[in-house]
Amino acid sequence: MPEWKERVPLTRSHCERITALDSKHINILIPDDTSNYYNYKGAHSIILLALVDDDYCFSYVNVGTNGKPSDGGFYQVSNLAQALENNTLNLPDLSVVMADVAFPLKSYLMKPYRTTPTRKGKIFNYRLSRARRIVENAFGILVTIFRFLMDAIDIMAPKNVDRITLVTYSLHNWLRKTSDMYITQRYVDFEDIQERVVVPGSWRAQLRRALESLLPTRYSNHASRRQYQ
């Protein structure tokens, strides 16, 4: 992965290169094997595990595992966990991965303090949260652009959902690298240095409006599906 070293990092808050890890559930129609795809959120889904760099590009995506396992449990048995453990991803020196409490603490993987931290711990948690905003923004932008990801994907075969999902991530990366207008400065969260506050990116308002527009049709869509079945 030589491209890791080709682009100048946007921030050096923790290390030479910021990389954030997170997972996302992609909702699907009720599959034949319902129990394995039923997740803790009360929906049927497949799990997506992703690494996002500090330029909002997805550097690693694993999609297709049924939605039943926890995020941390899925990570533990993933190829990504083995690659990070064995240091085979060719990441730059001093790189660490930022994650949330669902993932295991490692020398190369930082997570927030779960119990009530000391003052230094609170500062660490705050800075870690700042660094992890890149993955939240990347997922949010992806769903805002490819809006079919907001609702259950109307395809019966989960493997086809996997393929479609991977295509969206490839398109996202391509657009990010080829178009300066795809992600503008205020489209993502940014810090107002003078006011010392984080200003939400405009994608959040777009996503909220898109979700609100879906609400009136969701119930009728589900009803029509049940009637069809």
Coordinates of N, CA and C in Angstrom, one line a residue:
M1 N 0.8 -1.2 0.0 CA 0.0 0.0 0.0 C 0.9 1.3 0.0
P2 N 1.6 1.5 -1.1 CA 2.5 2.7 -1.1 C 1.7 4.0 -0.9
E3 N 0.4 4.1 -1.3 CA -0.3 5.3 -1.2 C -0.4 5.9 0.2
W4 N -0.2 5.0 1.2 CA -0.2 5.5 2.6 C 0.8 6.6 2.8
K5 N 2.0 6.5 2.1 CA 3.0 7.5 2.3 C 3.0 8.6 1.2
E6 N 2.1 8.6 0.3 CA 2.1 9.5 -0.8 C 1.4 10.9 -0.4
R7 N 0.4 10.8 0.5 CA -0.3 12.0 0.8 C 0.1 12.6 2.1
V8 N 0.1 13.9 2.2 CA 0.5 14.6 3.4 C -0.7 14.4 4.4
P9 N -0.5 14.0 5.7 CA -1.5 13.9 6.6 C -2.2 15.2 7.0
L10 N -3.4 15.2 7.3 CA -4.2 16.4 7.7 C -3.9 16.8 9.1
T11 N -3.6 15.8 9.9 CA -3.4 16.1 11.4 C -2.3 15.1 11.9
R12 N -1.7 15.5 13.0 CA -0.7 14.7 13.7 C -1.0 14.7 15.2
S13 N -2.3 14.6 15.5 CA -2.6 14.7 16.9 C -2.1 13.5 17.7
H14 N -2.0 12.3 17.1 CA -1.5 11.2 17.9 C -0.3 10.5 17.2
C15 N -0.2 10.6 15.9 CA 0.9 9.7 15.3 C 1.1 10.3 13.9
E16 N 2.0 9.6 13.2 CA 2.3 10.1 11.8 C 1.1 10.0 10.9
R17 N 0.3 9.0 11.0 CA -0.9 8.9 10.2 C -2.1 8.4 11.0
I18 N -3.2 9.1 10.9 CA -4.4 8.8 11.6 C -5.2 7.8 10.8
T19 N -5.5 6.7 11.5 CA -6.4 5.7 10.9 C -7.4 5.3 11.9
A20 N -8.7 5.3 11.5 CA -9.8 5.0 12.4 C -10.5 3.8 12.0
L21 N -10.9 3.0 13.0 CA -11.6 1.7 12.8 C -13.0 1.8 13.3
D22 N -14.0 1.3 12.5 CA -15.3 1.2 13.0 C -16.1 0.2 12.2
S23 N -17.3 -0.1 12.6 CA -18.2 -1.1 11.9 C -19.5 -0.4 11.7
K24 N -20.2 -1.0 10.7 CA -21.6 -0.4 10.4 C -22.4 -1.6 10.0
H25 N -23.7 -1.6 10.4 CA -24.7 -2.6 10.0 C -25.4 -2.1 8.8
I26 N -25.4 -2.9 7.7 CA -26.2 -2.7 6.5 C -27.4 -3.5 6.6
N27 N -28.6 -2.8 6.7 CA -29.8 -3.6 6.9 C -30.3 -4.2 5.6
I28 N -30.8 -5.4 5.7 CA -31.3 -6.2 4.5 C -32.7 -6.7 4.8
L29 N -33.3 -7.2 3.7 CA -34.6 -7.8 3.9 C -34.4 -9.1 4.7
I30 N -35.5 -9.6 5.3 CA -35.4 -10.8 6.1 C -34.9 -12.0 5.2
P31 N -33.7 -12.5 5.5 CA -33.2 -13.7 4.7 C -33.7 -15.0 5.2
D32 N -33.4 -16.0 4.5 CA -33.8 -17.4 4.9 C -33.3 -17.8 6.3
D33 N -32.0 -17.5 6.5 CA -31.4 -17.8 7.8 C -31.6 -16.6 8.7
T34 N -32.8 -16.4 9.2 CA -33.1 -15.2 9.9 C -32.3 -15.0 11.2
S35 N -32.1 -16.1 12.0 CA -31.5 -16.0 13.3 C -30.1 -15.4 13.3
N36 N -29.3 -15.9 12.3 CA -27.9 -15.4 12.2 C -27.8 -14.0 11.8
Y37 N -28.8 -13.5 11.1 CA -28.7 -12.1 10.6 C -29.4 -11.1 11.5
Y38 N -30.0 -11.6 12.5 CA -30.8 -10.7 13.5 C -29.8 -10.0 14.4
N39 N -29.7 -8.7 14.4 CA -28.7 -8.0 15.3 C -29.3 -7.5 16.5
Y40 N -28.4 -6.9 17.4 CA -28.8 -6.3 18.7 C -29.7 -5.1 18.5
K41 N -29.8 -4.5 17.3 CA -30.6 -3.3 17.1 C -32.0 -3.7 16.7
G42 N -32.3 -5.0 16.6 CA -33.6 -5.5 16.3 C -33.9 -5.5 14.8
A43 N -32.9 -5.6 14.0 CA -33.0 -5.6 12.5 C -32.2 -6.8 11.9
H44 N -32.4 -7.1 10.7 CA -31.6 -8.1 10.0 C -30.5 -7.3 9.2
S45 N -29.3 -7.8 9.3 CA -28.2 -7.0 8.7 C -27.0 -7.8 8.4
I46 N -26.1 -7.2 7.6 CA -24.7 -7.7 7.5 C -23.8 -6.7 8.1
I47 N -22.6 -7.1 8.6 CA -21.7 -6.2 9.2 C -20.6 -5.8 8.3
L48 N -20.3 -4.5 8.3 CA -19.2 -4.0 7.5 C -18.1 -3.4 8.5
L49 N -16.9 -3.9 8.3 CA -15.8 -3.4 9.1 C -14.9 -2.6 8.2
A50 N -14.5 -1.4 8.7 CA -13.7 -0.6 7.8 C -12.6 0.2 8.5
L51 N -11.5 0.4 7.8 CA -10.5 1.4 8.2 C -10.6 2.6 7.4
V52 N -10.5 3.8 8.0 CA -10.6 5.0 7.2 C -9.4 5.9 7.5
D53 N -8.7 6.4 6.5 CA -7.6 7.2 6.7 C -8.0 8.7 7.0
D54 N -7.0 9.6 7.2 CA -7.3 10.9 7.6 C -7.7 11.8 6.3
D55 N -7.8 11.2 5.2 CA -8.3 11.9 4.0 C -9.7 11.4 3.7
Y56 N -10.4 10.7 4.6 CA -11.7 10.2 4.5 C -11.9 9.1 3.4
C57 N -10.8 8.4 3.1 CA -10.8 7.3 2.2 C -10.8 6.0 3.0
F58 N -11.5 5.0 2.4 CA -11.6 3.7 3.1 C -10.4 2.9 2.6
S59 N -9.5 2.5 3.5 CA -8.3 1.8 3.1 C -8.4 0.3 3.3
Y60 N -9.5 -0.1 4.1 CA -9.8 -1.5 4.2 C -11.3 -1.7 4.5
V61 N -11.9 -2.6 3.8 CA -13.3 -2.9 4.0 C -13.5 -4.4 4.0
N62 N -14.2 -4.9 5.0 CA -14.6 -6.3 5.1 C -16.1 -6.3 5.3
V63 N -16.8 -6.9 4.4 CA -18.3 -6.9 4.4 C -18.8 -8.3 4.1
G64 N -19.9 -8.6 4.7 CA -20.6 -9.9 4.4 C -20.9 -10.8 5.6
T65 N -20.3 -10.5 6.7 CA -20.6 -11.3 7.9 C -22.0 -11.0 8.4
N66 N -22.7 -12.1 8.8 CA -24.1 -11.8 9.3 C -24.1 -11.0 10.5
G67 N -25.2 -10.3 10.7 CA -25.3 -9.2 11.7 C -25.3 -9.6 13.2
K68 N -25.3 -10.9 13.4 CA -25.5 -11.4 14.8 C -24.4 -11.1 15.7
P69 N -23.1 -11.3 15.3 CA -22.0 -11.1 16.3 C -21.9 -9.6 16.7
S70 N -21.2 -9.4 17.8 CA -20.9 -8.0 18.3 C -19.8 -7.5 17.4
D71 N -19.7 -6.2 17.4 CA -18.6 -5.5 16.6 C -17.2 -6.0 17.0
G72 N -17.0 -6.1 18.3 CA -15.7 -6.5 18.8 C -15.5 -8.0 18.5
G73 N -16.5 -8.8 18.6 CA -16.4 -10.2 18.3 C -16.1 -10.5 16.8
F74 N -16.7 -9.7 15.9 CA -16.5 -9.8 14.5 C -15.1 -9.4 14.2
Y75 N -14.6 -8.4 14.8 CA -13.2 -7.9 14.6 C -12.2 -8.9 15.0
Q76 N -12.4 -9.6 16.1 CA -11.4 -10.5 16.6 C -11.1 -11.7 15.6
V77 N -12.1 -12.1 14.8 CA -11.9 -13.2 13.9 C -11.7 -12.7 12.5
S78 N -11.6 -11.4 12.3 CA -11.4 -10.9 10.9 C -10.0 -11.0 10.5
N79 N -9.8 -10.9 9.1 CA -8.5 -10.9 8.6 C -7.7 -9.6 8.9
L80 N -8.5 -8.6 9.2 CA -7.9 -7.3 9.6 C -7.2 -7.4 10.9
A81 N -7.8 -8.1 11.9 CA -7.2 -8.2 13.2 C -5.9 -9.0 13.1
Q82 N -5.9 -10.0 12.2 CA -4.6 -10.8 12.1 C -3.6 -10.0 11.4
A83 N -4.0 -9.2 10.4 CA -3.0 -8.4 9.7 C -2.4 -7.3 10.6
L84 N -3.2 -6.7 11.4 CA -2.7 -5.7 12.3 C -1.8 -6.3 13.4
E85 N -2.2 -7.5 13.9 CA -1.4 -8.2 14.9 C 0.0 -8.6 14.3
N86 N 0.0 -9.0 13.0 CA 1.2 -9.5 12.4 C 2.0 -8.4 11.7
N87 N 1.4 -7.1 11.7 CA 2.0 -6.0 11.1 C 2.3 -6.2 9.6
T88 N 1.3 -6.7 8.9 CA 1.4 -7.0 7.4 C 0.7 -6.0 6.5
L89 N 0.2 -4.9 7.1 CA -0.5 -3.9 6.3 C 0.4 -2.8 5.7
N90 N 1.6 -2.9 6.1 CA 2.6 -1.9 5.5 C 2.2 -0.5 5.9
L91 N 1.7 -0.3 7.1 CA 1.4 1.0 7.6 C 2.7 1.8 8.0
P92 N 2.6 3.1 7.9 CA 3.8 3.9 8.3 C 4.2 3.7 9.8
D93 N 5.5 3.9 10.1 CA 5.9 3.8 11.4 C 5.2 4.8 12.3
L94 N 5.0 4.4 13.6 CA 4.3 5.2 14.6 C 2.8 5.3 14.3
S95 N 2.3 4.5 13.4 CA 0.8 4.6 13.1 C 0.1 3.8 14.2
V96 N -1.0 4.3 14.6 CA -1.9 3.5 15.5 C -3.3 3.7 14.9
V97 N -4.2 2.7 15.3 CA -5.6 2.7 14.9 C -6.4 3.2 16.0
M98 N -7.3 4.2 15.7 CA -8.3 4.7 16.7 C -9.6 3.9 16.6
A99 N -10.1 3.5 17.8 CA -11.3 2.7 17.8 C -12.1 3.1 19.0
D100 N -13.3 2.5 19.1 CA -14.2 2.8 20.3 C -14.1 1.6 21.3
V101 N -14.9 1.7 22.3 CA -14.8 0.7 23.4 C -15.1 -0.7 23.0
A102 N -15.8 -0.9 21.8 CA -16.2 -2.2 21.4 C -15.0 -3.1 21.0
F103 N -13.8 -2.4 20.7 CA -12.7 -3.2 20.2 C -11.6 -3.4 21.3
P104 N -10.7 -4.4 21.1 CA -9.8 -4.7 22.1 C -8.6 -3.7 22.1
L105 N -8.1 -3.4 23.3 CA -6.9 -2.5 23.5 C -5.7 -3.3 23.1
K106 N -4.9 -2.7 22.2 CA -3.6 -3.2 21.7 C -2.6 -2.1 21.7
S107 N -1.3 -2.5 21.5 CA -0.3 -1.5 21.4 C -0.5 -0.6 20.2
Y108 N -1.1 -1.2 19.1 CA -1.4 -0.5 17.9 C -2.8 0.0 17.7
L109 N -3.6 -0.3 18.8 CA -5.0 0.1 18.7 C -5.5 0.8 20.0
M110 N -5.8 2.1 19.8 CA -6.3 2.9 21.0 C -7.8 2.9 21.1
K111 N -8.2 2.9 22.3 CA -9.6 2.9 22.6 C -9.8 3.8 23.9
P112 N -11.0 4.4 24.1 CA -11.2 5.3 25.2 C -11.3 4.5 26.5
Y113 N -11.0 5.3 27.6 CA -11.2 4.7 28.9 C -12.7 4.5 29.2
R114 N -13.1 3.3 29.7 CA -14.5 3.0 29.9 C -15.0 3.5 31.3
T115 N -14.2 3.3 32.3 CA -14.5 3.8 33.6 C -14.3 5.3 33.7
T116 N -14.7 5.9 34.8 CA -14.5 7.3 35.0 C -13.1 7.6 35.0
P117 N -12.6 8.3 34.0 CA -11.1 8.5 33.9 C -10.7 9.7 34.8
T118 N -9.4 9.8 35.0 CA -8.7 10.9 35.6 C -8.8 12.1 34.6
R119 N -8.3 13.2 35.1 CA -8.2 14.4 34.2 C -7.5 14.1 32.9
K120 N -6.3 13.4 33.1 CA -5.5 13.1 31.9 C -6.3 12.1 31.0
G121 N -7.0 11.2 31.7 CA -7.8 10.2 30.9 C -8.9 10.9 30.1
K122 N -9.6 11.9 30.7 CA -10.6 12.7 30.0 C -10.0 13.4 28.8
I123 N -8.8 14.0 29.0 CA -8.2 14.7 27.9 C -7.9 13.7 26.7
F124 N -7.4 12.5 27.1 CA -7.1 11.4 26.1 C -8.4 11.0 25.4
N125 N -9.5 10.8 26.1 CA -10.7 10.4 25.5 C -11.2 11.5 24.5
Y126 N -11.1 12.8 24.9 CA -11.5 13.9 24.0 C -10.7 13.9 22.8
R127 N -9.4 13.7 22.9 CA -8.5 13.8 21.7 C -8.7 12.6 20.8
L128 N -9.0 11.4 21.5 CA -9.2 10.2 20.7 C -10.6 10.4 19.9
S129 N -11.5 11.0 20.5 CA -12.8 11.2 19.9 C -12.6 12.1 18.7
R130 N -11.8 13.2 18.8 CA -11.5 14.1 17.7 C -10.9 13.3 16.6
A131 N -10.0 12.4 16.9 CA -9.3 11.7 15.8 C -10.3 10.7 15.1
R132 N -11.2 10.2 15.9 CA -12.1 9.2 15.3 C -13.2 9.8 14.5
R133 N -13.4 11.1 14.5 CA -14.4 11.7 13.7 C -14.3 11.4 12.2
I134 N -13.1 11.1 11.8 CA -12.9 10.8 10.4 C -13.7 9.6 9.9
V135 N -13.8 8.6 10.7 CA -14.6 7.4 10.3 C -16.0 7.7 10.4
E136 N -16.5 8.4 11.4 CA -17.9 8.8 11.5 C -18.3 9.7 10.3
N137 N -17.5 10.6 9.9 CA -17.7 11.5 8.8 C -17.7 10.7 7.5
A138 N -16.8 9.8 7.3 CA -16.7 9.0 6.1 C -17.9 8.1 5.9
F139 N -18.4 7.4 7.0 CA -19.6 6.6 6.9 C -20.8 7.5 6.6
G140 N -20.9 8.6 7.2 CA -22.0 9.5 7.0 C -22.1 10.1 5.6
I141 N -20.9 10.4 5.1 CA -20.9 10.9 3.7 C -21.3 9.8 2.7
L142 N -20.8 8.6 3.0 CA -21.2 7.5 2.1 C -22.7 7.3 2.1
V143 N -23.3 7.2 3.2 CA -24.8 7.0 3.3 C -25.5 8.2 2.7
T144 N -25.0 9.4 2.9 CA -25.7 10.6 2.3 C -25.7 10.5 0.8
I145 N -24.6 10.1 0.2 CA -24.4 10.1 -1.2 C -25.2 8.9 -1.8
F146 N -25.0 7.7 -1.2 CA -25.6 6.5 -1.7 C -26.8 6.1 -0.8
R147 N -27.9 6.8 -1.0 CA -29.0 6.8 0.0 C -29.7 5.5 0.1
F148 N -29.5 4.6 -0.8 CA -30.2 3.3 -0.6 C -29.6 2.5 0.6
L149 N -28.5 3.0 1.1 CA -27.9 2.4 2.3 C -28.7 2.8 3.6
M150 N -29.6 3.7 3.5 CA -30.3 4.2 4.7 C -31.3 3.2 5.1
D151 N -31.9 2.5 4.2 CA -33.0 1.6 4.5 C -32.6 0.1 4.2
A152 N -33.4 -0.8 4.5 CA -33.1 -2.2 4.2 C -33.0 -2.4 2.7
I153 N -31.8 -2.9 2.3 CA -31.6 -3.1 0.8 C -32.5 -4.2 0.3
D154 N -33.3 -3.9 -0.7 CA -34.3 -4.8 -1.2 C -33.8 -5.8 -2.2
I155 N -32.9 -6.6 -1.7 CA -32.3 -7.7 -2.5 C -32.2 -8.9 -1.6
M156 N -32.7 -10.0 -2.1 CA -32.9 -11.2 -1.3 C -31.6 -11.9 -0.9
A157 N -30.6 -11.9 -1.9 CA -29.4 -12.7 -1.6 C -28.4 -11.8 -0.9
P158 N -28.0 -12.1 0.3 CA -27.0 -11.3 1.0 C -25.7 -11.1 0.3
K159 N -25.3 -12.1 -0.5 CA -24.0 -12.0 -1.2 C -24.1 -10.8 -2.2
N160 N -25.2 -10.6 -2.8 CA -25.4 -9.5 -3.7 C -25.3 -8.2 -3.0
V161 N -25.9 -8.1 -1.8 CA -25.7 -6.9 -1.0 C -24.3 -6.6 -0.7
D162 N -23.5 -7.6 -0.5 CA -22.1 -7.5 -0.2 C -21.4 -6.8 -1.4
R163 N -21.7 -7.3 -2.6 CA -21.1 -6.7 -3.8 C -21.4 -5.3 -4.1
I164 N -22.7 -5.0 -3.9 CA -23.2 -3.6 -4.1 C -22.5 -2.7 -3.1
T165 N -22.5 -3.1 -1.9 CA -21.9 -2.3 -0.8 C -20.4 -2.0 -1.1
L166 N -19.6 -3.0 -1.6 CA -18.2 -2.8 -1.9 C -18.1 -1.8 -3.1
V167 N -19.0 -1.9 -4.0 CA -18.9 -0.9 -5.1 C -19.1 0.5 -4.6
T168 N -20.0 0.8 -3.7 CA -20.1 2.1 -3.2 C -18.9 2.6 -2.5
Y169 N -18.1 1.8 -1.8 CA -16.9 2.2 -1.2 C -15.8 2.5 -2.2
S170 N -15.8 1.7 -3.3 CA -14.8 2.0 -4.4 C -15.1 3.3 -5.0
L171 N -16.4 3.6 -5.3 CA -16.8 4.8 -5.9 C -16.5 6.0 -5.0
H172 N -16.8 5.9 -3.7 CA -16.4 6.9 -2.7 C -15.0 7.3 -2.8
N173 N -14.1 6.3 -2.7 CA -12.7 6.5 -2.8 C -12.2 7.2 -4.1
W174 N -12.8 6.7 -5.2 CA -12.5 7.3 -6.5 C -12.9 8.8 -6.6
L175 N -14.1 9.0 -6.1 CA -14.6 10.4 -6.1 C -13.7 11.3 -5.2
R176 N -13.3 10.8 -4.1 CA -12.5 11.6 -3.1 C -11.2 11.9 -3.8
K177 N -10.6 11.0 -4.5 CA -9.3 11.2 -5.1 C -9.3 12.0 -6.4
T178 N -10.4 12.0 -7.1 CA -10.4 12.7 -8.4 C -11.2 14.0 -8.4
S179 N -12.0 14.3 -7.4 CA -12.8 15.5 -7.4 C -12.6 16.3 -6.1
D180 N -12.2 17.6 -6.3 CA -12.0 18.5 -5.1 C -13.4 18.9 -4.6
M181 N -14.5 18.7 -5.3 CA -15.8 19.2 -4.9 C -16.6 18.1 -4.2
Y182 N -16.1 16.8 -4.2 CA -16.8 15.7 -3.6 C -16.9 15.9 -2.1
I183 N -15.8 16.3 -1.5 CA -15.9 16.6 0.0 C -15.2 17.9 0.2
T184 N -16.0 18.9 0.4 CA -15.4 20.3 0.6 C -15.2 20.5 2.1
Q185 N -14.5 21.5 2.5 CA -14.1 21.8 3.8 C -15.2 21.7 4.8
R186 N -16.3 22.4 4.5 CA -17.4 22.5 5.5 C -18.4 21.3 5.3
Y187 N -18.2 20.4 4.4 CA -19.0 19.3 4.3 C -18.8 18.3 5.4
V188 N -17.6 18.3 5.9 CA -17.2 17.4 7.1 C -17.1 18.3 8.3
D189 N -17.2 17.6 9.5 CA -17.0 18.3 10.8 C -15.7 19.1 10.8
F190 N -15.7 20.3 11.3 CA -14.4 21.0 11.4 C -14.4 21.8 12.7
E191 N -13.2 22.2 13.1 CA -13.1 22.9 14.4 C -13.0 24.4 14.2
D192 N -13.8 25.1 14.9 CA -13.7 26.6 14.9 C -12.7 26.9 16.0
I193 N -11.5 27.3 15.6 CA -10.4 27.5 16.5 C -10.7 28.7 17.5
Q194 N -11.3 29.7 16.9 CA -11.5 30.9 17.8 C -12.6 30.6 18.8
E195 N -13.7 29.9 18.4 CA -14.7 29.6 19.4 C -14.5 28.3 20.2
R196 N -13.5 27.5 19.7 CA -13.1 26.3 20.4 C -14.3 25.3 20.4
V197 N -15.0 25.2 19.3 CA -16.1 24.3 19.2 C -16.0 23.5 17.9
V198 N -16.6 22.3 17.8 CA -16.6 21.5 16.6 C -17.9 21.9 15.9
V199 N -17.8 22.3 14.6 CA -18.9 22.7 13.8 C -19.3 21.5 13.0
P200 N -20.6 21.0 13.1 CA -21.0 19.8 12.3 C -20.9 20.0 10.8
G201 N -20.5 19.0 10.1 CA -20.4 19.1 8.7 C -21.8 19.1 8.1
S202 N -21.9 19.7 6.9 CA -23.2 19.9 6.3 C -23.9 18.5 5.9
W203 N -23.0 17.5 5.8 CA -23.6 16.2 5.4 C -24.6 15.7 6.5
R204 N -24.4 16.2 7.8 CA -25.3 15.7 8.8 C -26.7 16.3 8.6
A205 N -26.9 17.5 8.2 CA -28.2 18.1 7.9 C -28.8 17.4 6.7
Q206 N -28.0 17.1 5.7 CA -28.5 16.4 4.5 C -29.0 15.0 4.9
L207 N -28.3 14.3 5.7 CA -28.7 13.0 6.1 C -30.0 13.0 6.9
R208 N -30.1 14.0 7.8 CA -31.3 14.1 8.6 C -32.5 14.4 7.8
R209 N -32.4 15.3 6.8 CA -33.5 15.5 5.9 C -33.9 14.3 5.1
A210 N -32.9 13.6 4.6 CA -33.1 12.4 3.8 C -33.8 11.3 4.7
L211 N -33.4 11.2 5.9 CA -34.1 10.2 6.8 C -35.5 10.6 7.1
E212 N -35.7 11.9 7.3 CA -37.1 12.3 7.6 C -38.0 12.1 6.4
S213 N -37.5 12.2 5.2 CA -38.3 12.0 4.0 C -38.6 10.5 3.8
L214 N -37.8 9.6 4.4 CA -38.1 8.2 4.3 C -39.2 7.8 5.3
L215 N -39.4 8.5 6.4 CA -40.3 8.0 7.4 C -41.8 7.8 6.9
P216 N -42.4 8.7 6.1 CA -43.8 8.5 5.7 C -44.0 7.3 4.9
T217 N -42.9 6.8 4.2 CA -43.0 5.7 3.2 C -42.6 4.4 3.8
R218 N -41.9 4.4 4.9 CA -41.4 3.1 5.4 C -42.5 2.2 5.8
Y219 N -43.4 2.7 6.6 CA -44.5 1.8 7.0 C -45.3 1.2 5.9
S220 N -45.6 2.0 4.9 CA -46.4 1.5 3.8 C -45.5 0.5 3.0
N221 N -44.2 0.8 2.8 CA -43.4 -0.2 2.1 C -43.3 -1.5 2.8
H222 N -43.1 -1.5 4.1 CA -43.1 -2.7 4.9 C -44.4 -3.5 4.8
A223 N -45.5 -2.7 4.8 CA -46.8 -3.4 4.7 C -47.0 -4.0 3.4
S224 N -46.6 -3.3 2.3 CA -46.7 -3.9 1.0 C -45.9 -5.1 0.8
R225 N -44.7 -5.1 1.4 CA -43.8 -6.3 1.4 C -44.5 -7.5 2.0
R226 N -45.0 -7.2 3.2 CA -45.7 -8.3 3.9 C -46.8 -8.9 3.1
Q227 N -47.6 -8.0 2.5 CA -48.7 -8.4 1.7 C -48.3 -9.2 0.5
Y228 N -47.2 -8.8 -0.1 CA -46.6 -9.5 -1.3 C -46.2 -10.9 -0.9
Q229 N -45.5 -11.0 0.3 CA -45.0 -12.3 0.8 C -46.2 -13.2 1.2

